[in-house]
PDB file of C-alpha atoms in Angstrom:
ATOM      1  CA  MET A   4       3.679  36.228 130.969  1.00 60.00           C
ATOM      2  CA  ARG A   5       2.766  34.560 127.706  1.00 75.00           C
ATOM      3  CA  LEU A   6       5.445  32.411 126.064  1.00 79.00           C
ATOM      4  CA  SER A   7       6.533  33.074 122.500  1.00 85.00           C
ATOM      5  CA  GLU A   8       5.088  30.661 119.958  1.00 88.00           C
ATOM      6  CA  ASN A   9       8.598  29.352 119.236  1.00 93.00           C
ATOM      7  CA  VAL A  10       9.285  28.477 122.894  1.00 89.00           C
ATOM      8  CA  ARG A  11       5.779  27.067 123.269  1.00 90.00           C
ATOM      9  CA  SER A  12       6.296  24.851 120.211  1.00 94.00           C
ATOM     10  CA  GLN A  13       9.631  23.616 121.573  1.00 95.00           C
ATOM     11  CA  TYR A  14       8.032  22.636 124.877  1.00 94.00           C
ATOM     12  CA  LEU A  15       5.140  20.869 123.153  1.00 95.00           C
ATOM     13  CA  ALA A  16       7.504  18.973 120.854  1.00 97.00           C
ATOM     14  CA  ARG A  17       9.628  17.891 123.815  1.00 98.00           C
ATOM     15  CA  PHE A  18       6.561  16.759 125.761  1.00 98.00           C
ATOM     16  CA  GLN A  19       5.509  14.687 122.755  1.00 98.00           C
ATOM     17  CA  GLU A  20       8.980  13.117 122.444  1.00 98.00           C
ATOM     18  CA  LEU A  21       9.068  12.215 126.129  1.00 98.00           C
ATOM     19  CA  ILE A  22       5.530  10.815 126.086  1.00 98.00           C
ATOM     20  CA  ALA A  23       6.382   8.641 123.073  1.00 98.00           C
ATOM     21  CA  GLU A  24       9.533   7.412 124.838  1.00 98.00           C
ATOM     22  CA  GLY A  25       7.533   6.762 128.017  1.00 98.00           C
ATOM     23  CA  LYS A  26       5.003   4.652 126.114  1.00 98.00           C
ATOM     24  CA  SER A  27       7.822   2.707 124.494  1.00 98.00           C
ATOM     25  CA  LEU A  28       9.441   2.242 127.886  1.00 97.00           C
ATOM     26  CA  VAL A  29       6.203   0.919 129.418  1.00 97.00           C
ATOM     27  CA  ASP A  30       5.882  -1.536 126.525  1.00 97.00           C
ATOM     28  CA  SER A  31       9.465  -2.742 127.053  1.00 97.00           C
ATOM     29  CA  ILE A  32       8.988  -3.670 130.716  1.00 97.00           C
ATOM     30  CA  LYS A  33       8.770  -7.425 131.122  1.00 96.00           C
ATOM     31  CA  VAL A  34       6.231  -8.586 133.692  1.00 93.00           C
ATOM     32  CA  ILE A  35       7.227 -11.864 135.346  1.00 91.00           C
ATOM     33  CA  PRO A  36       4.245 -13.392 137.159  1.00 92.00           C
ATOM     34  CA  PRO A  37       4.611 -15.642 140.208  1.00 93.00           C
ATOM     35  CA  HIS A  38       6.402 -18.821 139.158  1.00 88.00           C
ATOM     36  CA  GLY A  39       8.328 -21.818 140.313  1.00 88.00           C
ATOM     37  CA  SER A  40      11.699 -23.056 139.162  1.00 82.00           C
ATOM     38  CA  GLY A  41      13.972 -25.759 140.567  1.00 84.00           C
ATOM     39  CA  GLY A  42      12.064 -26.108 143.818  1.00 87.00           C
ATOM     40  CA  VAL A  43      11.943 -22.357 144.408  1.00 88.00           C
ATOM     41  CA  PHE A  44       8.600 -20.626 144.115  1.00 90.00           C
ATOM     42  CA  VAL A  45       8.354 -16.857 143.692  1.00 87.00           C
ATOM     43  CA  THR A  46       4.958 -15.783 145.061  1.00 90.00           C
ATOM     44  CA  TYR A  47       4.932 -12.228 143.733  1.00 90.00           C
ATOM     45  CA  THR A  48       5.121 -10.473 140.376  1.00 90.00           C
ATOM     46  CA  THR A  49       8.529  -9.134 139.388  1.00 89.00           C
ATOM     47  CA  TYR A  50       9.567  -6.805 136.590  1.00 90.00           C
ATOM     48  CA  ASN A  51      12.548  -6.565 134.301  1.00 93.00           C
ATOM     49  CA  TRP A  52      13.470  -3.201 132.766  1.00 95.00           C
ATOM     50  CA  ASP A  53      16.410  -1.261 131.353  1.00 96.00           C
ATOM     51  CA  SER A  54      17.420   0.839 134.369  1.00 96.00           C
ATOM     52  CA  GLN A  55      19.712   3.121 132.356  1.00 97.00           C
ATOM     53  CA  ARG A  56      16.956   3.917 129.859  1.00 97.00           C
ATOM     54  CA  LEU A  57      14.469   4.537 132.683  1.00 97.00           C
ATOM     55  CA  ALA A  58      16.911   6.829 134.528  1.00 97.00           C
ATOM     56  CA  ARG A  59      17.588   8.824 131.366  1.00 98.00           C
ATOM     57  CA  TRP A  60      13.866   9.204 130.606  1.00 98.00           C
ATOM     58  CA  LYS A  61      12.978  10.213 134.167  1.00 98.00           C
ATOM     59  CA  THR A  62      15.823  12.748 134.271  1.00 98.00           C
ATOM     60  CA  ASN A  63      14.691  14.270 130.972  1.00 98.00           C
ATOM     61  CA  CYS A  64      11.107  14.400 132.251  1.00 98.00           C
ATOM     62  CA  LEU A  65      12.100  16.012 135.540  1.00 97.00           C
ATOM     63  CA  ALA A  66      14.080  18.646 133.630  1.00 96.00           C
ATOM     64  CA  ILE A  67      11.002  19.681 131.650  1.00 96.00           C
ATOM     65  CA  LEU A  68       8.626  19.462 134.631  1.00 95.00           C
ATOM     66  CA  SER A  69      10.693  21.338 137.213  1.00 92.00           C
ATOM     67  CA  PRO A  70      10.120  24.873 135.849  1.00 90.00           C
ATOM     68  CA  PHE A  71       6.366  24.369 136.304  1.00 88.00           C
ATOM     69  CA  VAL A  72       6.352  23.490 140.003  1.00 90.00           C
ATOM     70  CA  LYS A  73       6.719  25.509 143.161  1.00 87.00           C
ATOM     71  CA  ALA A  74       8.038  24.054 146.419  1.00 87.00           C
ATOM     72  CA  GLY A  75       5.236  22.843 148.666  1.00 86.00           C
ATOM     73  CA  SER A  76       2.597  22.793 145.930  1.00 85.00           C
ATOM     74  CA  LYS A  77       0.371  19.821 145.062  1.00 87.00           C
ATOM     75  CA  MET A  78       2.133  19.676 141.707  1.00 88.00           C
ATOM     76  CA  MET A  79       5.441  19.291 143.530  1.00 91.00           C
ATOM     77  CA  GLU A  80       3.981  16.298 145.373  1.00 92.00           C
ATOM     78  CA  GLN A  81       3.251  14.681 142.001  1.00 93.00           C
ATOM     79  CA  VAL A  82       6.756  15.449 140.740  1.00 94.00           C
ATOM     80  CA  ASP A  83       8.237  14.014 143.957  1.00 94.00           C
ATOM     81  CA  ALA A  84       6.162  10.829 143.486  1.00 95.00           C
ATOM     82  CA  PHE A  85       7.337  10.728 139.859  1.00 95.00           C
ATOM     83  CA  SER A  86      10.933  11.094 140.989  1.00 95.00           C
ATOM     84  CA  SER A  87      10.738   8.278 143.538  1.00 96.00           C
ATOM     85  CA  ALA A  88       8.861   5.803 141.328  1.00 96.00           C
ATOM     86  CA  GLY A  89      10.687   2.631 140.381  1.00 94.00           C
ATOM     87  CA  GLY A  90      10.655   0.493 137.277  1.00 95.00           C
ATOM     88  CA  ALA A  91       7.587  -1.645 137.924  1.00 95.00           C
ATOM     89  CA  LYS A  92       5.184  -1.309 135.024  1.00 96.00           C
ATOM     90  CA  HIS A  93       2.463   0.379 137.080  1.00 96.00           C
ATOM     91  CA  GLU A  94       4.969   2.882 138.473  1.00 97.00           C
ATOM     92  CA  VAL A  95       6.228   3.884 135.026  1.00 97.00           C
ATOM     93  CA  GLN A  96       2.602   4.129 133.868  1.00 98.00           C
ATOM     94  CA  PHE A  97       1.994   6.513 136.787  1.00 97.00           C
ATOM     95  CA  CYS A  98       4.968   8.628 135.687  1.00 97.00           C
ATOM     96  CA  LEU A  99       3.672   8.681 132.138  1.00 98.00           C
ATOM     97  CA  GLY A 100       0.283   9.842 133.420  1.00 97.00           C
ATOM     98  CA  VAL A 101       1.899  12.706 135.346  1.00 97.00           C
ATOM     99  CA  LEU A 102       3.852  13.750 132.254  1.00 97.00           C
ATOM    100  CA  GLU A 103       0.717  13.595 130.095  1.00 98.00           C
ATOM    101  CA  ALA A 104      -1.198  15.711 132.631  1.00 96.00           C
ATOM    102  CA  PHE A 105       1.493  18.404 132.610  1.00 95.00           C
ATOM    103  CA  GLN A 106       1.550  18.346 128.810  1.00 96.00           C
ATOM    104  CA  ASN A 107      -2.240  18.677 128.686  1.00 96.00           C
ATOM    105  CA  ASP A 108      -2.255  21.616 131.103  1.00 94.00           C
ATOM    106  CA  PHE A 109       0.593  23.279 129.203  1.00 93.00           C
ATOM    107  CA  GLU A 110      -1.169  22.723 125.878  1.00 94.00           C
ATOM    108  CA  HIS A 111      -4.302  24.414 127.231  1.00 92.00           C
ATOM    109  CA  GLY A 112      -2.383  27.408 128.596  1.00 88.00           C
ATOM    110  CA  PHE A 113      -2.748  26.637 132.298  1.00 87.00           C
ATOM    111  CA  LEU A 114       1.019  26.694 132.929  1.00 84.00           C
ATOM    112  CA  ASP A 115       2.012  29.673 130.789  1.00 73.00           C
ATOM    113  CA  ASP A 116       2.212  32.049 133.714  1.00 68.00           C
ATOM    114  CA  VAL A 117       4.546  29.763 135.661  1.00 66.00           C
ATOM    115  CA  LEU A 118       7.542  30.201 133.379  1.00 60.00           C
TER     116      LEU A 118
END
């Protein structure tokens, strides 16, 4: 079933909003490399992010992605990985990549028959 142009435009606009927010979110994540302070040395990279903002963005993304996936499908595996990703910069970049892939497939008509 082909979506109406109005509904299609709404989805595309929402994808664009969420992708822009995702890029902004990635940029806001502070990467803290291994460091020492007061005799304590942290040997791994840590990250600092706004957990409320990340949770809101991921929830909004999952709401737009869920109509396009069927239980047990490869796409569902990607959405599950998206859902369980944390706030480390590379994990949020992964989520952004998944969102961009869905947007690209939707834009090219590959997901029209799912809704």
